[in-house]
XYZ file of N, CA and C in Angstrom:
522
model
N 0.839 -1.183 0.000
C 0.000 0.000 0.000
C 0.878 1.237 0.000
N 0.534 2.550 -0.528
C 1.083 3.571 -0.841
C 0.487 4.668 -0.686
N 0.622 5.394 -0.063
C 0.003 6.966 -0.123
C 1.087 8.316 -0.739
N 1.178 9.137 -0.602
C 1.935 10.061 -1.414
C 3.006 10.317 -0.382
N 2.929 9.868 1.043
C 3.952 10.147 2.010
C 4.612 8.427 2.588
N 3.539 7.946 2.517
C 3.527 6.746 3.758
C 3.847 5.462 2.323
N 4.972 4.767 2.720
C 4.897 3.325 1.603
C 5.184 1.961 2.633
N 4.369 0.959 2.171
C 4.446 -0.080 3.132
C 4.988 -1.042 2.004
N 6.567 -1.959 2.677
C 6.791 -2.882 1.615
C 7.787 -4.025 2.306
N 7.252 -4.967 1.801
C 7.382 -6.515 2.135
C 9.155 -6.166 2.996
N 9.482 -7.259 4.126
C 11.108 -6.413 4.227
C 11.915 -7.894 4.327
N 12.640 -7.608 3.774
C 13.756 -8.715 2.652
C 14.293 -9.245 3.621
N 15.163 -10.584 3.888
C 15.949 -11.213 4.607
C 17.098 -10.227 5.059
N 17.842 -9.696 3.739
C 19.057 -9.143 4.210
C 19.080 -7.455 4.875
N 17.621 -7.164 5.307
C 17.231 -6.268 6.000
C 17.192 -6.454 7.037
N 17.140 -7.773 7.556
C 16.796 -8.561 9.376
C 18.235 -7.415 9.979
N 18.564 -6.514 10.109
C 18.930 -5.548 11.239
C 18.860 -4.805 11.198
N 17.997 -4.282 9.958
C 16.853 -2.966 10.061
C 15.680 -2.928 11.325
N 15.240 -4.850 10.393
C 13.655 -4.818 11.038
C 14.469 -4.982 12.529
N 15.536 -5.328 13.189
C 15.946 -5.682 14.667
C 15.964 -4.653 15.397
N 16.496 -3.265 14.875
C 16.558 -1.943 15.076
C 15.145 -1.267 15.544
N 14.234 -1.857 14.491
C 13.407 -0.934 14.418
C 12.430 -1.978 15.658
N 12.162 -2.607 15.849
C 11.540 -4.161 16.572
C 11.717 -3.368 18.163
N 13.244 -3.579 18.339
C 13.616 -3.109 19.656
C 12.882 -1.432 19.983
N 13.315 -1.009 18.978
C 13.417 0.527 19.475
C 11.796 0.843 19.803
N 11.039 0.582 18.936
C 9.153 0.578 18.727
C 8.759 -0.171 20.317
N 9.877 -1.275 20.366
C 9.158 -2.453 21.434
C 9.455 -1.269 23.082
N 11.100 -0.690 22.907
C 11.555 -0.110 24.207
C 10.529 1.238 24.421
N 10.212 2.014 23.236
C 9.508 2.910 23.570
C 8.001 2.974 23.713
N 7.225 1.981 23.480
C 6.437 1.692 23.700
C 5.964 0.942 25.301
N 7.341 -0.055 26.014
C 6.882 -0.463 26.747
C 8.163 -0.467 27.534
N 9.103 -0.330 27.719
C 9.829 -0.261 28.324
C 9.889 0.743 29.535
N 9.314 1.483 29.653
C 9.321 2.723 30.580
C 8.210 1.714 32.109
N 7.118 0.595 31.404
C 6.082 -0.341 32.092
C 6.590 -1.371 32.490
N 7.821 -1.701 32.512
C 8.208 -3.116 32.773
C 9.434 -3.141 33.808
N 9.828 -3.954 34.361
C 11.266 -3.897 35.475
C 12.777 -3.688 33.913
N 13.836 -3.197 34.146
C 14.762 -3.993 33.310
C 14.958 -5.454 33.043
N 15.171 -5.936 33.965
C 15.550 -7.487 33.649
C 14.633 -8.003 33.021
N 13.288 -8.119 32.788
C 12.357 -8.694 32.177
C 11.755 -8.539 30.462
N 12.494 -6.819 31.032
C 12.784 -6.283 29.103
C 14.042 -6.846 28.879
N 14.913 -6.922 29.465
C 16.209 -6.821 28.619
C 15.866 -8.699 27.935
N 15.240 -9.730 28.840
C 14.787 -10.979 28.311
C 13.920 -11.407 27.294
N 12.829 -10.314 27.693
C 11.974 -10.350 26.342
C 12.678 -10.044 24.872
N 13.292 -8.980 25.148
C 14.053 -8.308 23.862
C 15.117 -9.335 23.602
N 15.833 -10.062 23.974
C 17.052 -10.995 24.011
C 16.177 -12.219 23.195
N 15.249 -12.557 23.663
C 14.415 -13.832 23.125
C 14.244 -13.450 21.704
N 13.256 -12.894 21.822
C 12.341 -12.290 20.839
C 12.424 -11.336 19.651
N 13.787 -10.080 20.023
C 14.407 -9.854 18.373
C 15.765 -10.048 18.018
N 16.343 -11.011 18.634
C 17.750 -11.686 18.574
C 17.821 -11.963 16.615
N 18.529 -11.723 16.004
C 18.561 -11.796 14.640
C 18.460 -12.824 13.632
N 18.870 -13.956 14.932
C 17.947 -15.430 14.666
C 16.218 -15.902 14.285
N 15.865 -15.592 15.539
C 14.711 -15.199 15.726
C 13.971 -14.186 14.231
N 14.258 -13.416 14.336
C 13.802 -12.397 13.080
C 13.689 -13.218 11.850
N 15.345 -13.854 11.809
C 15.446 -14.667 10.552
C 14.836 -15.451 9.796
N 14.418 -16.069 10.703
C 13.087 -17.384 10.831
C 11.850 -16.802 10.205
N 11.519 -16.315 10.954
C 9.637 -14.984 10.353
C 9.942 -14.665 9.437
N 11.352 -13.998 8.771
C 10.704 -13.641 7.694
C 11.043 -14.468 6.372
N 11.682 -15.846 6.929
C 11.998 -16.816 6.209
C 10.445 -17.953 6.444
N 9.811 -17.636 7.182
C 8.510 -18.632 7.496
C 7.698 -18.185 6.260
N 6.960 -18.947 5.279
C 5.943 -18.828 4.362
C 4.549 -18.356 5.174
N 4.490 -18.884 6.093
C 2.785 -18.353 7.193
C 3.532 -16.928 8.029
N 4.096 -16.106 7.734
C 4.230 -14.388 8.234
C 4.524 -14.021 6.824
N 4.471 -12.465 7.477
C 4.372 -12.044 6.732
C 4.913 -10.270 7.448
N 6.028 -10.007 7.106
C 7.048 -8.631 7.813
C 6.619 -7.927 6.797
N 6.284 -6.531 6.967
C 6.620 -5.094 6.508
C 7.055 -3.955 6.591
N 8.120 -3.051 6.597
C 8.135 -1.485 6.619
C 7.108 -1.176 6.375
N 7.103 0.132 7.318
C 6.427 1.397 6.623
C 7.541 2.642 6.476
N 7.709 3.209 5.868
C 8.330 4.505 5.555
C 7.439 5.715 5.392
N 8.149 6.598 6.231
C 7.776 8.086 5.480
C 8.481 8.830 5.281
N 8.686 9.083 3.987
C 9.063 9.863 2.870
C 10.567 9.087 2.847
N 10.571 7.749 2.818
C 11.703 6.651 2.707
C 12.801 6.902 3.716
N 12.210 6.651 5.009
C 12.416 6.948 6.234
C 11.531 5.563 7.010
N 12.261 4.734 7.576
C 11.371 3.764 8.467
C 10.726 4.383 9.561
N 9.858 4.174 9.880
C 8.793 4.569 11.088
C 8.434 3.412 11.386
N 8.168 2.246 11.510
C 7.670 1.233 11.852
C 7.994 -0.101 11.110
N 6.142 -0.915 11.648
C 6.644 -2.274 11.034
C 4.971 -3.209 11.578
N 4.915 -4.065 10.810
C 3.777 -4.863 10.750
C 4.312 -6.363 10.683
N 3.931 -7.320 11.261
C 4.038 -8.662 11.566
C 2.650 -9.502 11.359
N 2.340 -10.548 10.219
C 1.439 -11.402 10.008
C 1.515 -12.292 10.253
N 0.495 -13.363 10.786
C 0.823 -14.516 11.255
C -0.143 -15.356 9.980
N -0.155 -16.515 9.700
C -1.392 -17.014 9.121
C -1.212 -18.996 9.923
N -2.092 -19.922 9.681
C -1.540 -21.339 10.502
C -0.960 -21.424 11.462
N 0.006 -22.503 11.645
C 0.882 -22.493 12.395
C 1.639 -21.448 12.874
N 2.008 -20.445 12.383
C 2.652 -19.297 12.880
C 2.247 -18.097 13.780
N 0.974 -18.386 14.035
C -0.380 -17.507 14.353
C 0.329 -18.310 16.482
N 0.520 -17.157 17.214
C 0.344 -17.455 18.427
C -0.518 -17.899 19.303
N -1.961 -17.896 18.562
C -2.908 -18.745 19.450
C -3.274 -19.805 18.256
N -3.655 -20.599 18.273
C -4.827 -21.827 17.543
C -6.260 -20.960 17.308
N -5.917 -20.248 15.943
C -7.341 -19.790 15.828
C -7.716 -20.441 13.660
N -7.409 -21.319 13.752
C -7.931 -21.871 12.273
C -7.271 -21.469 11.161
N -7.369 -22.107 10.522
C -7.021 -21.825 9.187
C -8.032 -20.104 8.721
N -9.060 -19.879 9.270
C -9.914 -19.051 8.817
C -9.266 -17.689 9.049
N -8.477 -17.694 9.736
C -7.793 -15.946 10.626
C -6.188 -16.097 10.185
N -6.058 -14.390 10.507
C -4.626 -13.855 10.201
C -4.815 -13.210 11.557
N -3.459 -13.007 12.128
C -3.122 -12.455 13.343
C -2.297 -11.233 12.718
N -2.516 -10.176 13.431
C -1.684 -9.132 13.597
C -0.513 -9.517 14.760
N 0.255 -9.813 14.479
C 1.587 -10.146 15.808
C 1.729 -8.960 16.388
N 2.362 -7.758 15.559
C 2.984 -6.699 15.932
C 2.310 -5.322 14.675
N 2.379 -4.446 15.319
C 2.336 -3.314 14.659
C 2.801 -2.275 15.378
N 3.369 -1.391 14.850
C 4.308 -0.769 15.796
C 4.602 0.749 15.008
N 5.204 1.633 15.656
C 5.007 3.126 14.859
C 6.154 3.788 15.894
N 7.345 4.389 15.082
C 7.963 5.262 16.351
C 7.184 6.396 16.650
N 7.557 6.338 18.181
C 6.738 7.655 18.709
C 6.621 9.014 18.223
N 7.742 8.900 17.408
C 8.086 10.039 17.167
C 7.087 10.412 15.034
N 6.566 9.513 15.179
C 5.890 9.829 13.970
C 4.371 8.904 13.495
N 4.326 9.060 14.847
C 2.635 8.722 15.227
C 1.809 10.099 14.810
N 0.377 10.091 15.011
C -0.404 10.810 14.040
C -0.234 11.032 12.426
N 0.286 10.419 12.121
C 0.682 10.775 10.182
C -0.241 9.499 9.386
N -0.888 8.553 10.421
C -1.730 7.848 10.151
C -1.551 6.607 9.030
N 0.173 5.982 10.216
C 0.889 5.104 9.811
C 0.283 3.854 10.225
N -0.369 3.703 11.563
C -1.337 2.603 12.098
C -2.612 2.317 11.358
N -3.426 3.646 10.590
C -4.158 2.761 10.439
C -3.876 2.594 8.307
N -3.094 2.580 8.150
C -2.390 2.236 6.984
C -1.794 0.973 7.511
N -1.103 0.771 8.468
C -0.447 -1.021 8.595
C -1.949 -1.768 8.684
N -3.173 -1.341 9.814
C -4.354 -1.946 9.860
C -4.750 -2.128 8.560
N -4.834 -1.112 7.716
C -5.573 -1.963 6.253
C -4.784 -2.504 5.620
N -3.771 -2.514 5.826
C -2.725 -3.672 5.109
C -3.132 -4.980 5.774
N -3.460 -4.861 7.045
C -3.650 -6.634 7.343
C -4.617 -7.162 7.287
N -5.613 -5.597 6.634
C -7.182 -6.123 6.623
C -7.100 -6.828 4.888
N -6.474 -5.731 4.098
C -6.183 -6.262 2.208
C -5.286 -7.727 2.340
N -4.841 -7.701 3.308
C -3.762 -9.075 3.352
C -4.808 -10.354 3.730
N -5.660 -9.883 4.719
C -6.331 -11.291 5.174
C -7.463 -11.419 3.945
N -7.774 -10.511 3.427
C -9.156 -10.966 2.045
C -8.552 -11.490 1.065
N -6.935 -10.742 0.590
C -6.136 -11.469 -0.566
C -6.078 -13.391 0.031
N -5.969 -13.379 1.271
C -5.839 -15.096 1.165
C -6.850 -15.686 1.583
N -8.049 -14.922 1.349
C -9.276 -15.084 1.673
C -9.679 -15.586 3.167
N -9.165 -14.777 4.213
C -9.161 -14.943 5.812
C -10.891 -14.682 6.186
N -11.415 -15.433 7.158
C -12.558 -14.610 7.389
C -12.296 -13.360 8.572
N -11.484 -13.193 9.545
C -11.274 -12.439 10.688
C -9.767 -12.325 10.322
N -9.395 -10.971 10.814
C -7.954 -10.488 11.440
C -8.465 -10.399 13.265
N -7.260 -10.714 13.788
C -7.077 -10.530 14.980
C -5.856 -10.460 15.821
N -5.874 -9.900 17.292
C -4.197 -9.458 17.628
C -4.809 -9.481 19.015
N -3.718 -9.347 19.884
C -3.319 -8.982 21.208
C -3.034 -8.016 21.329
N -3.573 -6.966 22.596
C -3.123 -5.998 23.170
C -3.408 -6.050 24.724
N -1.748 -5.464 25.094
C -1.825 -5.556 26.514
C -3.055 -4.656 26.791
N -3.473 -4.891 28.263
C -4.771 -4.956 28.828
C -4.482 -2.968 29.212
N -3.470 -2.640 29.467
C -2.779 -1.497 30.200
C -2.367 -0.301 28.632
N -2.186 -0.585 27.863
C -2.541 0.432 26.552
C -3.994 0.489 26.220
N -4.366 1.521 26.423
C -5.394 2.189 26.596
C -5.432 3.159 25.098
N -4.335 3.701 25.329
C -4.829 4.567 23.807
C -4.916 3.272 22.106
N -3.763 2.292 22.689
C -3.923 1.419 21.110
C -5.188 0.396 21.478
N -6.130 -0.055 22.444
C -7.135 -0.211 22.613
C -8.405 0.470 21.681
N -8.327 1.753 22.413
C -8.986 2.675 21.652
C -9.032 2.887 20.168
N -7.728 3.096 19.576
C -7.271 3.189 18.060
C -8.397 1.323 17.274
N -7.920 0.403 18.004
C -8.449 -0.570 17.621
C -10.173 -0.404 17.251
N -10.489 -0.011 18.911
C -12.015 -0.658 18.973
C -12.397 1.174 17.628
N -11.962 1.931 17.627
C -12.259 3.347 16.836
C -12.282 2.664 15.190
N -11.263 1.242 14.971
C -11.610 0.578 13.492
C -12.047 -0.444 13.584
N -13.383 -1.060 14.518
C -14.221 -1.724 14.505
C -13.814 -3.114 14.986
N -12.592 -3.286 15.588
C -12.117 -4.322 16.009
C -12.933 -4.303 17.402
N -13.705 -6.098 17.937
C -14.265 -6.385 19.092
C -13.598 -7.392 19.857
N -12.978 -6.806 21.273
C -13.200 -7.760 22.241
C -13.784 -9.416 22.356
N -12.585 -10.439 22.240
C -13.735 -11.498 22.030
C -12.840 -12.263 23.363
N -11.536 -11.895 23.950
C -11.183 -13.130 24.307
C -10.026 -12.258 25.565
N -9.152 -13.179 26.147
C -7.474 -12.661 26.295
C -6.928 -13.597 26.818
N -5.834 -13.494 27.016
C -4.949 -14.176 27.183
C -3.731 -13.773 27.786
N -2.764 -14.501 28.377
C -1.384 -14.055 29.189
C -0.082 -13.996 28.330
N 0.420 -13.099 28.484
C 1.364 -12.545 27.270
C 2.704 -12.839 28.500
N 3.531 -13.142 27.764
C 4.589 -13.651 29.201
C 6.017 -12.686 28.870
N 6.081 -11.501 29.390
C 7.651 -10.528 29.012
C 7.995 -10.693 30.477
N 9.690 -11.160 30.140
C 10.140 -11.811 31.196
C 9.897 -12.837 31.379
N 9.857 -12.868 32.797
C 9.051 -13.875 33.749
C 7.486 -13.177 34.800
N 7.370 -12.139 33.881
C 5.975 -11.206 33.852
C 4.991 -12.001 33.482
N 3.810 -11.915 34.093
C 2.840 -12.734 32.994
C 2.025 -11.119 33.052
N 1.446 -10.813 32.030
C 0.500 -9.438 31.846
C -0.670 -10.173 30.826
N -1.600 -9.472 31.043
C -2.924 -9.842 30.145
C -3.056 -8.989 28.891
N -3.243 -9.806 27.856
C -3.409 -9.254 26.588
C -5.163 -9.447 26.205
N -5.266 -8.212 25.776
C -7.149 -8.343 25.732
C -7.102 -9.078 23.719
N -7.945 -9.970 23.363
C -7.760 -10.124 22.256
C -8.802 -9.584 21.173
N -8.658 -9.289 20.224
C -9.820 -7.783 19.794
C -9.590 -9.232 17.962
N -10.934 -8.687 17.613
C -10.650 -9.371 16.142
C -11.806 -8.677 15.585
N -11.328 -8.669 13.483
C -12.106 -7.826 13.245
C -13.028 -8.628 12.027
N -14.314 -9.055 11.743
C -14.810 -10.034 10.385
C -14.381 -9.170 9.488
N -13.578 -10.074 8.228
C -13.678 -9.265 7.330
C -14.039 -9.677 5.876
């Protein structure tokens, strides 16, 4: 997808320490200020280690993207589809894993450009629902969600660290 500022595009293997850069930095400023150190510094160690990365965007069921503005990274979008999908929700759904926006270039209406990317992504493979996790304690990306028609159906325990925190699970028919 493309707008005259904002371009969203598939992100290549030999980019995995772009997307690691950008993973961490989206993940620390977003939640890092909410969590002990030791439990971020584990989550982040697990989870965008360059291994790790490697895999997703070498897995056929995800699906990684940039977003840029004005060919400038600001973010990043993570698809799940089958097996790759963090809960057991069917062949019928795509998961949003991650979506993410630096703080610093939020409002330019980069979120809900990654959202219709995963909404055009789940009809291209003919998905009936998109759906994602959000911690229970973001309140404004709650809001952003339920504001594009995404509903409350479920949640679940999201484990950073040795934290367990509740993720509310929101999904949207599409």
């Amino acid at each position: 997808m493309q707008t005259a500022r904002l371009k969203i595009i598939p992100v290549q293997k030999q980019e995995v320490n772009l997307l690691q850069e950008i993973c961490v930095k989206t993940f620390t400023e977003t939640y890092g200020h909410l969590n002990t150190p030791d439990n971020f510094k584990k989550y982040i160690e697990a989870n965008f280690n360059i291994d790790v990365l490697t895999k997703e965007i070498d897995n056929p069921q995800s699906f990684t993207y940039f977003i840029s503005l004005f060919d400038v990274i600001i973010g990043y979008l993570k698809l799940n589809t089958g097996e790759a999908q963090t809960e057991k929700m069917g062949a019928d759904a795509l998961e949003i894993e991650r979506i993410y926006i630096l703080k610093t270039h939020q409002g330019f209406k980069a979120g809900h450009a990654l959202l219709n990317t995963a909404i055009l992504k789940g009809k291209e493979l003919m998905k009936k629902f998109i759906w994602l996790g959000v911690w229970e304690k973001n309140h404004k990306v709650i809001e952003f969600y339920e504001r594009h028609g995404l509903k409350k159906f479920d949640e679940h325990v999201f484990i950073l660290g040795d934290d367990e925190q509740i993720d509310f699970l929101y999904k949207l028919e599409i």
